[in-house]
PDB file of C-alpha atoms in Angstrom:
ATOM      1  CA  MET A   1     140.351 105.695  96.420  1.00 35.00           C
ATOM      2  CA  GLY A   2     138.559 108.474  98.177  1.00 40.00           C
ATOM      3  CA  SER A   3     136.307 108.407 101.127  1.00 43.00           C
ATOM      4  CA  LEU A   4     133.209 107.647  98.938  1.00 43.00           C
ATOM      5  CA  VAL A   5     134.343 104.039  98.508  1.00 43.00           C
ATOM      6  CA  TRP A   6     135.249 103.763 102.089  1.00 45.00           C
ATOM      7  CA  LEU A   7     131.932 105.169 103.057  1.00 47.00           C
ATOM      8  CA  SER A   8     129.901 102.906 100.817  1.00 47.00           C
ATOM      9  CA  SER A   9     131.828  99.610 101.622  1.00 47.00           C
ATOM     10  CA  SER A  10     132.714 100.213 105.258  1.00 47.00           C
ATOM     11  CA  SER A  11     131.253  97.709 107.656  1.00 50.00           C
ATOM     12  CA  ASP A  12     130.545 100.396 110.187  1.00 59.00           C
ATOM     13  CA  VAL A  13     127.911 102.150 108.042  1.00 67.00           C
ATOM     14  CA  ASP A  14     125.115  99.668 107.636  1.00 69.00           C
ATOM     15  CA  VAL A  15     122.076 100.922 105.864  1.00 72.00           C
ATOM     16  CA  MET A  16     120.956  98.218 103.466  1.00 76.00           C
ATOM     17  CA  ALA A  17     118.663  95.251 104.259  1.00 78.00           C
ATOM     18  CA  HIS A  18     120.723  92.096 104.481  1.00 81.00           C
ATOM     19  CA  GLY A  19     119.684  88.625 103.436  1.00 81.00           C
ATOM     20  CA  LEU A  20     119.802  86.195 106.295  1.00 82.00           C
ATOM     21  CA  LEU A  21     118.453  82.961 104.808  1.00 82.00           C
ATOM     22  CA  LYS A  22     118.111  81.681 101.270  1.00 84.00           C
ATOM     23  CA  TYR A  23     115.854  78.964 100.042  1.00 82.00           C
ATOM     24  CA  HIS A  24     114.376  77.812  96.833  1.00 83.00           C
ATOM     25  CA  PHE A  25     110.767  78.358  96.130  1.00 81.00           C
ATOM     26  CA  PHE A  26     109.467  77.030  92.783  1.00 83.00           C
ATOM     27  CA  GLY A  27     112.828  77.463  91.225  1.00 81.00           C
ATOM     28  CA  HIS A  28     113.321  81.029  92.448  1.00 83.00           C
ATOM     29  CA  GLU A  29     115.857  82.112  95.007  1.00 84.00           C
ATOM     30  CA  VAL A  30     113.937  83.677  97.868  1.00 84.00           C
ATOM     31  CA  TRP A  31     115.634  85.582 100.719  1.00 86.00           C
ATOM     32  CA  ILE A  32     114.593  86.094 104.317  1.00 87.00           C
ATOM     33  CA  THR A  33     115.981  89.584 104.997  1.00 88.00           C
ATOM     34  CA  THR A  34     116.341  91.814 108.006  1.00 88.00           C
ATOM     35  CA  THR A  35     113.155  93.475 106.830  1.00 90.00           C
ATOM     36  CA  HIS A  36     111.223  90.300 107.443  1.00 90.00           C
ATOM     37  CA  VAL A  37     112.651  89.899 110.939  1.00 91.00           C
ATOM     38  CA  SER A  38     111.810  93.474 111.986  1.00 92.00           C
ATOM     39  CA  LEU A  39     108.246  93.166 110.340  1.00 92.00           C
ATOM     40  CA  LEU A  40     107.785  89.989 112.386  1.00 93.00           C
ATOM     41  CA  LEU A  41     108.808  91.766 115.593  1.00 94.00           C
ATOM     42  CA  VAL A  42     106.473  94.715 114.807  1.00 94.00           C
ATOM     43  CA  MET A  43     103.701  92.222 114.185  1.00 94.00           C
ATOM     44  CA  MET A  44     104.377  90.486 117.403  1.00 95.00           C
ATOM     45  CA  ILE A  45     104.228  93.833 119.321  1.00 94.00           C
ATOM     46  CA  LEU A  46     100.964  94.634 117.598  1.00 94.00           C
ATOM     47  CA  ILE A  47      99.407  91.265 118.198  1.00 96.00           C
ATOM     48  CA  GLY A  48     100.482  91.223 121.879  1.00 95.00           C
ATOM     49  CA  PHE A  49      99.023  94.699 122.356  1.00 94.00           C
ATOM     50  CA  SER A  50      95.752  93.695 120.740  1.00 93.00           C
ATOM     51  CA  ILE A  51      95.401  90.570 122.893  1.00 94.00           C
ATOM     52  CA  ALA A  52      96.017  92.569 125.946  1.00 92.00           C
ATOM     53  CA  ALA A  53      93.537  95.231 124.818  1.00 91.00           C
ATOM     54  CA  GLY A  54      90.899  92.607 124.056  1.00 89.00           C
ATOM     55  CA  MET A  55      91.382  91.082 127.524  1.00 90.00           C
ATOM     56  CA  ALA A  56      91.146  94.524 129.079  1.00 87.00           C
ATOM     57  CA  MET A  57      87.968  95.347 127.142  1.00 86.00           C
ATOM     58  CA  ARG A  58      86.368  92.000 128.017  1.00 87.00           C
ATOM     59  CA  LYS A  59      86.347  92.818 131.710  1.00 82.00           C
ATOM     60  CA  GLY A  60      85.891  96.506 130.931  1.00 77.00           C
ATOM     61  CA  THR A  61      83.931  98.762 133.218  1.00 80.00           C
ATOM     62  CA  LEU A  62      81.653 101.671 132.405  1.00 79.00           C
ATOM     63  CA  VAL A  63      84.070 104.106 133.976  1.00 80.00           C
ATOM     64  CA  PRO A  64      87.410 103.150 132.384  1.00 80.00           C
ATOM     65  CA  GLY A  65      90.559 102.978 134.348  1.00 78.00           C
ATOM     66  CA  GLY A  66      94.127 102.048 133.759  1.00 82.00           C
ATOM     67  CA  PHE A  67      94.882 100.121 130.501  1.00 86.00           C
ATOM     68  CA  GLN A  68      91.250 100.231 129.347  1.00 88.00           C
ATOM     69  CA  ASN A  69      91.489 103.994 129.408  1.00 89.00           C
ATOM     70  CA  VAL A  70      94.553 103.991 127.151  1.00 90.00           C
ATOM     71  CA  VAL A  71      92.971 101.667 124.625  1.00 90.00           C
ATOM     72  CA  GLU A  72      89.772 103.786 124.485  1.00 90.00           C
ATOM     73  CA  LEU A  73      91.784 106.927 124.124  1.00 92.00           C
ATOM     74  CA  ILE A  74      93.699 105.529 121.127  1.00 93.00           C
ATOM     75  CA  VAL A  75      90.534 104.215 119.374  1.00 92.00           C
ATOM     76  CA  GLU A  76      88.724 107.472 120.007  1.00 93.00           C
ATOM     77  CA  LYS A  77      91.550 109.628 118.606  1.00 93.00           C
ATOM     78  CA  LEU A  78      91.855 107.463 115.449  1.00 94.00           C
ATOM     79  CA  ASP A  79      88.031 107.463 114.952  1.00 93.00           C
ATOM     80  CA  ASN A  80      87.935 111.231 115.392  1.00 92.00           C
ATOM     81  CA  MET A  81      90.743 111.615 112.725  1.00 91.00           C
ATOM     82  CA  VAL A  82      88.692 109.516 110.263  1.00 92.00           C
ATOM     83  CA  ASP A  83      85.526 111.361 111.113  1.00 91.00           C
ATOM     84  CA  GLY A  84      87.027 114.752 110.535  1.00 87.00           C
ATOM     85  CA  THR A  85      88.201 113.837 106.926  1.00 85.00           C
ATOM     86  CA  MET A  86      85.633 111.405 105.626  1.00 87.00           C
ATOM     87  CA  GLY A  87      82.465 112.765 107.096  1.00 83.00           C
ATOM     88  CA  ARG A  88      79.536 110.467 106.589  1.00 85.00           C
ATOM     89  CA  ASN A  89      81.548 107.766 104.902  1.00 84.00           C
ATOM     90  CA  ALA A  90      83.762 107.394 107.948  1.00 87.00           C
ATOM     91  CA  LYS A  91      82.046 104.479 109.578  1.00 89.00           C
ATOM     92  CA  LYS A  92      83.218 101.899 107.001  1.00 89.00           C
ATOM     93  CA  TYR A  93      86.820 103.026 107.186  1.00 91.00           C
ATOM     94  CA  TYR A  94      87.414 103.219 110.954  1.00 92.00           C
ATOM     95  CA  ASN A  95      88.933  99.771 110.898  1.00 93.00           C
ATOM     96  CA  TYR A  96      91.145 100.056 107.850  1.00 94.00           C
ATOM     97  CA  ILE A  97      92.598 103.433 108.573  1.00 94.00           C
ATOM     98  CA  GLY A  98      93.085 102.662 112.200  1.00 94.00           C
ATOM     99  CA  THR A  99      94.989  99.415 111.407  1.00 94.00           C
ATOM    100  CA  VAL A 100      97.163 101.053 108.751  1.00 95.00           C
ATOM    101  CA  PHE A 101      97.831 104.008 110.949  1.00 95.00           C
ATOM    102  CA  ILE A 102      99.054 101.898 113.972  1.00 95.00           C
ATOM    103  CA  PHE A 103     101.049  99.554 111.738  1.00 95.00           C
ATOM    104  CA  ILE A 104     102.935 102.357 109.928  1.00 95.00           C
ATOM    105  CA  LEU A 105     103.479 104.224 113.175  1.00 95.00           C
ATOM    106  CA  ILE A 106     104.916 101.290 115.023  1.00 94.00           C
ATOM    107  CA  SER A 107     107.104 100.414 111.992  1.00 94.00           C
ATOM    108  CA  ASN A 108     108.378 103.972 111.698  1.00 93.00           C
ATOM    109  CA  ILE A 109     109.341 104.360 115.336  1.00 91.00           C
ATOM    110  CA  SER A 110     110.779 100.852 115.565  1.00 91.00           C
ATOM    111  CA  GLY A 111     114.089 102.580 114.605  1.00 87.00           C
ATOM    112  CA  LEU A 112     114.103 103.717 118.205  1.00 87.00           C
ATOM    113  CA  MET A 113     114.351 100.151 119.433  1.00 85.00           C
ATOM    114  CA  GLY A 114     117.441  99.515 117.214  1.00 82.00           C
ATOM    115  CA  LEU A 115     115.536  97.728 114.522  1.00 86.00           C
ATOM    116  CA  ARG A 116     115.923  98.702 110.823  1.00 89.00           C
ATOM    117  CA  PRO A 117     112.388 100.088 110.191  1.00 91.00           C
ATOM    118  CA  PRO A 118     110.328  97.779 107.912  1.00 92.00           C
ATOM    119  CA  THR A 119     108.993 100.818 106.069  1.00 92.00           C
ATOM    120  CA  ALA A 120     112.591 101.626 104.933  1.00 91.00           C
ATOM    121  CA  ASP A 121     112.065  98.783 102.390  1.00 90.00           C
ATOM    122  CA  TYR A 122     110.148  99.545  99.329  1.00 91.00           C
ATOM    123  CA  GLY A 123     108.600  96.074  99.352  1.00 90.00           C
ATOM    124  CA  VAL A 124     106.656  97.099 102.462  1.00 93.00           C
ATOM    125  CA  THR A 125     105.455 100.558 101.334  1.00 94.00           C
ATOM    126  CA  LEU A 126     104.446  99.668  97.704  1.00 95.00           C
ATOM    127  CA  PRO A 127     101.804  97.188  98.868  1.00 95.00           C
ATOM    128  CA  LEU A 128     100.339  99.851 101.108  1.00 95.00           C
ATOM    129  CA  GLY A 129     100.238 102.197  98.166  1.00 95.00           C
ATOM    130  CA  ILE A 130      98.591  99.560  96.015  1.00 96.00           C
ATOM    131  CA  LEU A 131      95.990  98.903  98.715  1.00 95.00           C
ATOM    132  CA  THR A 132      95.109 102.624  98.537  1.00 95.00           C
ATOM    133  CA  PHE A 133      94.943 102.505  94.774  1.00 96.00           C
ATOM    134  CA  LEU A 134      92.525  99.475  94.831  1.00 96.00           C
ATOM    135  CA  LEU A 135      90.321 101.228  97.447  1.00 94.00           C
ATOM    136  CA  ILE A 136      90.183 104.379  95.341  1.00 94.00           C
ATOM    137  CA  HIS A 137      89.141 102.638  92.184  1.00 93.00           C
ATOM    138  CA  TYR A 138      86.828 100.152  93.832  1.00 94.00           C
ATOM    139  CA  ASN A 139      84.847 103.056  95.371  1.00 92.00           C
ATOM    140  CA  GLU A 140      85.023 104.992  92.163  1.00 91.00           C
ATOM    141  CA  PHE A 141      83.318 102.222  90.191  1.00 91.00           C
ATOM    142  CA  ARG A 142      80.957 101.392  92.972  1.00 90.00           C
ATOM    143  CA  TYR A 143      79.504 104.845  93.730  1.00 89.00           C
ATOM    144  CA  GLN A 144      79.827 106.722  90.448  1.00 88.00           C
ATOM    145  CA  LYS A 145      78.152 106.198  87.087  1.00 88.00           C
ATOM    146  CA  LEU A 146      80.481 105.053  84.234  1.00 89.00           C
ATOM    147  CA  LYS A 147      79.426 108.135  82.260  1.00 89.00           C
ATOM    148  CA  ASP A 148      80.614 110.414  85.145  1.00 88.00           C
ATOM    149  CA  ILE A 149      83.903 108.529  85.438  1.00 89.00           C
ATOM    150  CA  TRP A 150      84.536 108.874  81.697  1.00 89.00           C
ATOM    151  CA  LYS A 151      83.689 112.591  81.887  1.00 88.00           C
ATOM    152  CA  ASP A 152      86.094 112.909  84.881  1.00 86.00           C
ATOM    153  CA  LYS A 153      88.893 111.104  82.995  1.00 87.00           C
ATOM    154  CA  CYS A 154      88.617 113.477  80.049  1.00 87.00           C
ATOM    155  CA  SER A 155      88.289 116.226  82.503  1.00 82.00           C
ATOM    156  CA  PRO A 156      89.498 119.559  81.079  1.00 85.00           C
ATOM    157  CA  LEU A 157      88.199 118.762  77.615  1.00 84.00           C
ATOM    158  CA  PRO A 158      84.608 117.763  76.702  1.00 85.00           C
ATOM    159  CA  PRO A 159      83.866 113.938  76.998  1.00 83.00           C
ATOM    160  CA  TRP A 160      83.717 113.390  73.201  1.00 85.00           C
ATOM    161  CA  LEU A 161      87.306 114.415  72.767  1.00 85.00           C
ATOM    162  CA  PRO A 162      89.447 112.102  74.928  1.00 86.00           C
ATOM    163  CA  ILE A 163      92.821 113.582  74.129  1.00 88.00           C
ATOM    164  CA  TRP A 164      93.536 114.228  77.745  1.00 88.00           C
ATOM    165  CA  LEU A 165      92.575 110.649  78.790  1.00 90.00           C
ATOM    166  CA  PRO A 166      96.191 109.158  78.876  1.00 91.00           C
ATOM    167  CA  ILE A 167      97.447 112.008  80.965  1.00 92.00           C
ATOM    168  CA  ASN A 168      94.730 111.563  83.534  1.00 91.00           C
ATOM    169  CA  ILE A 169      95.375 107.822  83.643  1.00 92.00           C
ATOM    170  CA  VAL A 170      99.092 108.477  84.215  1.00 93.00           C
ATOM    171  CA  SER A 171      98.218 110.807  87.115  1.00 91.00           C
ATOM    172  CA  ASP A 172      95.962 108.061  88.567  1.00 92.00           C
ATOM    173  CA  VAL A 173      98.791 105.519  88.320  1.00 94.00           C
ATOM    174  CA  ALA A 174     101.236 108.001  89.893  1.00 92.00           C
ATOM    175  CA  VAL A 175      99.133 108.118  93.158  1.00 92.00           C
ATOM    176  CA  PRO A 176     100.245 104.822  94.688  1.00 94.00           C
ATOM    177  CA  ILE A 177     103.769 105.345  93.512  1.00 93.00           C
ATOM    178  CA  SER A 178     104.129 108.822  95.010  1.00 91.00           C
ATOM    179  CA  LEU A 179     102.351 107.697  98.224  1.00 92.00           C
ATOM    180  CA  SER A 180     104.688 104.767  98.761  1.00 93.00           C
ATOM    181  CA  LEU A 181     107.869 106.520  97.627  1.00 92.00           C
ATOM    182  CA  ARG A 182     107.178 109.434 100.024  1.00 92.00           C
ATOM    183  CA  LEU A 183     106.930 107.161 103.050  1.00 93.00           C
ATOM    184  CA  PHE A 184     109.849 105.018 101.870  1.00 93.00           C
ATOM    185  CA  ALA A 185     112.248 107.887 101.119  1.00 92.00           C
ATOM    186  CA  ASN A 186     111.510 109.694 104.436  1.00 91.00           C
ATOM    187  CA  ILE A 187     112.158 106.675 106.545  1.00 92.00           C
ATOM    188  CA  LEU A 188     115.159 105.496 104.492  1.00 90.00           C
ATOM    189  CA  SER A 189     116.756 108.912 104.705  1.00 89.00           C
ATOM    190  CA  GLY A 190     116.272 108.969 108.466  1.00 90.00           C
ATOM    191  CA  THR A 191     117.819 105.477 108.796  1.00 90.00           C
ATOM    192  CA  ILE A 192     120.723 106.442 106.646  1.00 86.00           C
ATOM    193  CA  MET A 193     121.297 109.660 108.495  1.00 86.00           C
ATOM    194  CA  MET A 194     121.389 107.833 111.824  1.00 88.00           C
ATOM    195  CA  ALA A 195     123.663 105.097 110.484  1.00 86.00           C
ATOM    196  CA  LEU A 196     126.065 107.753 109.183  1.00 85.00           C
ATOM    197  CA  VAL A 197     126.075 109.580 112.455  1.00 87.00           C
ATOM    198  CA  TYR A 198     126.852 106.343 114.426  1.00 85.00           C
ATOM    199  CA  GLY A 199     129.141 104.895 111.914  1.00 83.00           C
ATOM    200  CA  LEU A 200     131.321 107.780 111.019  1.00 83.00           C
ATOM    201  CA  LEU A 201     131.593 109.727 114.373  1.00 84.00           C
ATOM    202  CA  GLY A 202     132.516 106.727 116.501  1.00 78.00           C
ATOM    203  CA  TRP A 203     132.985 107.597 120.140  1.00 83.00           C
ATOM    204  CA  PHE A 204     131.865 111.266 119.531  1.00 85.00           C
ATOM    205  CA  ALA A 205     128.290 110.074 118.868  1.00 82.00           C
ATOM    206  CA  THR A 206     127.231 109.618 122.450  1.00 84.00           C
ATOM    207  CA  ILE A 207     124.036 110.917 124.038  1.00 87.00           C
ATOM    208  CA  TRP A 208     123.364 113.812 121.661  1.00 89.00           C
ATOM    209  CA  PRO A 209     122.193 111.628 118.776  1.00 88.00           C
ATOM    210  CA  ALA A 210     119.063 111.139 120.939  1.00 88.00           C
ATOM    211  CA  ALA A 211     117.902 114.525 119.636  1.00 89.00           C
ATOM    212  CA  LEU A 212     118.319 113.314 116.112  1.00 89.00           C
ATOM    213  CA  HIS A 213     116.373 110.114 116.963  1.00 89.00           C
ATOM    214  CA  VAL A 214     113.529 112.304 118.274  1.00 90.00           C
ATOM    215  CA  TYR A 215     113.424 114.122 114.936  1.00 90.00           C
ATOM    216  CA  PHE A 216     114.144 111.365 112.442  1.00 88.00           C
ATOM    217  CA  ASP A 217     112.255 108.522 114.136  1.00 89.00           C
ATOM    218  CA  LEU A 218     109.511 110.042 116.263  1.00 92.00           C
ATOM    219  CA  PHE A 219     108.614 113.333 114.552  1.00 91.00           C
ATOM    220  CA  SER A 220     109.247 112.397 110.961  1.00 90.00           C
ATOM    221  CA  GLY A 221     107.695 108.954 111.387  1.00 92.00           C
ATOM    222  CA  ALA A 222     104.538 110.334 113.018  1.00 92.00           C
ATOM    223  CA  ILE A 223     104.169 113.011 110.346  1.00 90.00           C
ATOM    224  CA  GLN A 224     104.512 110.502 107.469  1.00 92.00           C
ATOM    225  CA  THR A 225     102.067 108.186 109.091  1.00 93.00           C
ATOM    226  CA  TYR A 226      99.540 111.015 109.422  1.00 92.00           C
ATOM    227  CA  VAL A 227     100.161 112.130 105.825  1.00 92.00           C
ATOM    228  CA  PHE A 228      99.711 108.576 104.389  1.00 94.00           C
ATOM    229  CA  CYS A 229      96.429 108.115 106.191  1.00 94.00           C
ATOM    230  CA  MET A 230      95.213 111.613 105.454  1.00 91.00           C
ATOM    231  CA  LEU A 231      95.879 111.285 101.677  1.00 91.00           C
ATOM    232  CA  THR A 232      94.366 107.795 101.599  1.00 93.00           C
ATOM    233  CA  MET A 233      91.157 109.202 103.244  1.00 93.00           C
ATOM    234  CA  THR A 234      91.112 112.275 100.898  1.00 90.00           C
ATOM    235  CA  TYR A 235      91.446 110.190  97.727  1.00 92.00           C
ATOM    236  CA  VAL A 236      88.840 107.589  98.845  1.00 92.00           C
ATOM    237  CA  THR A 237      86.285 110.387  99.826  1.00 91.00           C
ATOM    238  CA  ASN A 238      86.901 112.050  96.409  1.00 89.00           C
ATOM    239  CA  ALA A 239      86.370 108.681  94.664  1.00 90.00           C
ATOM    240  CA  ILE A 240      83.070 108.124  96.520  1.00 88.00           C
ATOM    241  CA  GLY A 241      81.889 111.549  95.461  1.00 80.00           C
ATOM    242  CA  ASP A 242      78.975 113.411  97.017  1.00 72.00           C
ATOM    243  CA  GLY A 243      76.235 112.365  94.674  1.00 57.00           C
ATOM    244  CA  ALA A 244      75.970 108.771  95.674  1.00 52.00           C
ATOM    245  CA  GLU A 245      74.674 107.724  99.043  1.00 53.00           C
ATOM    246  CA  ALA A 246      77.254 105.584 100.835  1.00 48.00           C
ATOM    247  CA  LYS A 247      75.678 102.727 102.672  1.00 48.00           C
TER     248      LYS A 247
ATOM    249  CA  MET B   1     136.673 103.957  75.448  1.00 65.00           C
ATOM    250  CA  GLU B   2     136.945 102.033  78.736  1.00 73.00           C
ATOM    251  CA  PHE B   3     136.258 103.837  81.963  1.00 78.00           C
ATOM    252  CA  ASN B   4     137.687 102.525  85.135  1.00 85.00           C
ATOM    253  CA  GLU B   5     135.897 102.130  88.472  1.00 85.00           C
ATOM    254  CA  SER B   6     137.274 105.259  90.218  1.00 87.00           C
ATOM    255  CA  PHE B   7     136.112 107.372  87.316  1.00 89.00           C
ATOM    256  CA  ILE B   8     132.588 106.085  87.439  1.00 89.00           C
ATOM    257  CA  LEU B   9     132.393 106.420  91.231  1.00 89.00           C
ATOM    258  CA  GLY B  10     133.648 110.048  91.032  1.00 90.00           C
ATOM    259  CA  CYS B  11     130.960 110.840  88.416  1.00 91.00           C
ATOM    260  CA  SER B  12     128.422 109.116  90.663  1.00 91.00           C
ATOM    261  CA  ALA B  13     129.356 111.332  93.506  1.00 92.00           C
ATOM    262  CA  ILE B  14     129.078 114.465  91.354  1.00 94.00           C
ATOM    263  CA  GLY B  15     125.651 113.255  90.100  1.00 93.00           C
ATOM    264  CA  ALA B  16     124.558 112.622  93.706  1.00 93.00           C
ATOM    265  CA  GLY B  17     125.567 116.133  94.670  1.00 94.00           C
ATOM    266  CA  LEU B  18     123.698 117.606  91.699  1.00 95.00           C
ATOM    267  CA  ALA B  19     120.571 115.526  92.576  1.00 94.00           C
ATOM    268  CA  VAL B  20     120.354 116.879  96.059  1.00 94.00           C
ATOM    269  CA  ILE B  21     119.988 120.445  94.585  1.00 94.00           C
ATOM    270  CA  ALA B  22     116.318 119.433  94.227  1.00 93.00           C
ATOM    271  CA  GLY B  23     116.118 120.280  97.969  1.00 92.00           C
ATOM    272  CA  ILE B  24     115.834 123.978  97.144  1.00 94.00           C
ATOM    273  CA  GLY B  25     112.389 123.668  95.916  1.00 93.00           C
ATOM    274  CA  PRO B  26     110.791 121.987  98.938  1.00 94.00           C
ATOM    275  CA  GLY B  27     112.731 124.437 101.149  1.00 94.00           C
ATOM    276  CA  VAL B  28     111.101 127.435  99.446  1.00 95.00           C
ATOM    277  CA  GLY B  29     107.753 125.751  99.356  1.00 94.00           C
ATOM    278  CA  GLN B  30     107.732 124.733 103.009  1.00 94.00           C
ATOM    279  CA  GLY B  31     108.904 128.195 103.982  1.00 95.00           C
ATOM    280  CA  ILE B  32     106.037 129.783 102.120  1.00 96.00           C
ATOM    281  CA  ALA B  33     103.524 127.339 103.701  1.00 95.00           C
ATOM    282  CA  ALA B  34     104.866 128.004 107.214  1.00 95.00           C
ATOM    283  CA  GLY B  35     104.749 131.796 106.613  1.00 96.00           C
ATOM    284  CA  HIS B  36     101.201 131.699 105.477  1.00 96.00           C
ATOM    285  CA  ALA B  37     100.235 129.465 108.335  1.00 95.00           C
ATOM    286  CA  ALA B  38     101.787 131.921 110.802  1.00 95.00           C
ATOM    287  CA  ALA B  39      99.803 134.781 109.206  1.00 96.00           C
ATOM    288  CA  ALA B  40      96.636 132.624 109.370  1.00 96.00           C
ATOM    289  CA  VAL B  41      97.102 131.957 113.078  1.00 95.00           C
ATOM    290  CA  GLY B  42      97.722 135.681 113.622  1.00 95.00           C
ATOM    291  CA  ARG B  43      94.439 136.437 111.971  1.00 95.00           C
ATOM    292  CA  ASN B  44      92.402 133.643 113.602  1.00 94.00           C
ATOM    293  CA  PRO B  45      94.166 132.215 116.730  1.00 93.00           C
ATOM    294  CA  GLY B  46      91.183 129.998 117.492  1.00 92.00           C
ATOM    295  CA  ALA B  47      91.799 127.845 114.511  1.00 91.00           C
ATOM    296  CA  LYS B  48      95.410 127.109 115.443  1.00 91.00           C
ATOM    297  CA  SER B  49      95.309 123.324 115.594  1.00 87.00           C
ATOM    298  CA  GLU B  50      93.491 122.961 112.312  1.00 88.00           C
ATOM    299  CA  ILE B  51      95.944 125.368 110.599  1.00 92.00           C
ATOM    300  CA  THR B  52      98.917 123.485 111.996  1.00 89.00           C
ATOM    301  CA  SER B  53      97.692 120.102 110.784  1.00 86.00           C
ATOM    302  CA  THR B  54      96.887 121.466 107.297  1.00 88.00           C
ATOM    303  CA  MET B  55     100.246 123.148 107.165  1.00 91.00           C
ATOM    304  CA  LEU B  56     102.017 119.881 108.082  1.00 88.00           C
ATOM    305  CA  LEU B  57     100.068 117.924 105.521  1.00 87.00           C
ATOM    306  CA  GLY B  58     100.893 120.436 102.770  1.00 90.00           C
ATOM    307  CA  GLN B  59     104.566 120.581 103.822  1.00 91.00           C
ATOM    308  CA  ALA B  60     104.896 116.766 103.839  1.00 87.00           C
ATOM    309  CA  VAL B  61     103.470 116.648 100.309  1.00 86.00           C
ATOM    310  CA  ALA B  62     105.723 119.445  99.080  1.00 90.00           C
ATOM    311  CA  GLU B  63     108.686 117.534 100.567  1.00 88.00           C
ATOM    312  CA  THR B  64     108.225 114.668  98.209  1.00 88.00           C
ATOM    313  CA  THR B  65     109.951 116.242  95.217  1.00 90.00           C
ATOM    314  CA  GLY B  66     113.022 116.920  97.344  1.00 91.00           C
ATOM    315  CA  LEU B  67     112.990 113.313  98.614  1.00 91.00           C
ATOM    316  CA  TYR B  68     112.940 112.084  95.073  1.00 91.00           C
ATOM    317  CA  GLY B  69     116.283 113.857  94.511  1.00 93.00           C
ATOM    318  CA  LEU B  70     117.629 112.450  97.777  1.00 90.00           C
ATOM    319  CA  LEU B  71     116.613 109.005  96.735  1.00 90.00           C
ATOM    320  CA  ILE B  72     118.558 109.379  93.432  1.00 91.00           C
ATOM    321  CA  ALA B  73     121.484 110.482  95.403  1.00 92.00           C
ATOM    322  CA  PHE B  74     121.288 107.507  97.708  1.00 87.00           C
ATOM    323  CA  LEU B  75     120.916 105.209  94.814  1.00 87.00           C
ATOM    324  CA  LEU B  76     123.959 106.611  93.124  1.00 89.00           C
ATOM    325  CA  LEU B  77     126.037 106.446  96.348  1.00 86.00           C
ATOM    326  CA  PHE B  78     125.097 103.134  97.889  1.00 82.00           C
ATOM    327  CA  LEU B  79     123.691 100.961  95.131  1.00 81.00           C
ATOM    328  CA  LYS B  80     126.118 102.201  92.429  1.00 82.00           C
ATOM    329  CA  PRO B  81     123.890 101.332  89.436  1.00 83.00           C
ATOM    330  CA  LEU B  82     126.521 102.557  86.948  1.00 82.00           C
ATOM    331  CA  LEU B  83     128.947  99.848  87.976  1.00 82.00           C
ATOM    332  CA  TRP B  84     126.522  97.009  87.047  1.00 75.00           C
TER     333      TRP B  84
END
């Protein structure tokens, strides 16, 4: 059989998430996979960093120095990003967008530390997309009148002729799917590319794959994080609309 | 008519190759976006950082369709759904 079979069954090329531990949960087989382990490690990094940041801020000084400076810089950059996109609605979303941004960023670049990135598993990115979906529609129903929403959903045609309604609903449902698939496919393709380079080239893959790591893990991961947060903010701002006053 | 495993794997490989043709579209789209961004920076060098971030956002969104094709290719190659 050709190299395809060798490629897909070789133990050198390792791209899939593996099950580590199986247990029964209400009659279902539930697996603890490598994704859970790397997710746990990412969470531990984040929790450790936040505890350290909290301690640094507790004995913070007016003129920041050292670690306090770094923390303030990160928070300021994230807040500025939210400010630039959401305008006057930004204040309520500093926390959510900042959290999602740091989580996705650390997850994406955890490939540098030899982990399989948690975001290369669709079970991690789909919930993020669904959270965005819930935020969009919560804000839509909160800040817009039902009549306006109905008019918007029948949009190119007049509101008494809802022929276009199913198509608009499909495009609403497609938002979280495309958001999560974009993140997932980018990180997965980077992971598979690196696994192929290391698995198939053997001893030849020394030192120079570092350049590929910079592209696939750092650059691609950072861009996708930025895009995810940017699109979430744009959708939410559109859902709030400009008529209603956000409190 | 019964197909054997090698035949299905070969056809999966051909399908994966065809699916990655989807990469043409994003290539053209990203090139157009980068070209217009370069023109915009030439016209207004002061707005360079804003233009760059807008360009990257648009390119990342345009990349999605190509990634769908790549995803189908990966599914065909690694998950082998036709053998189930």
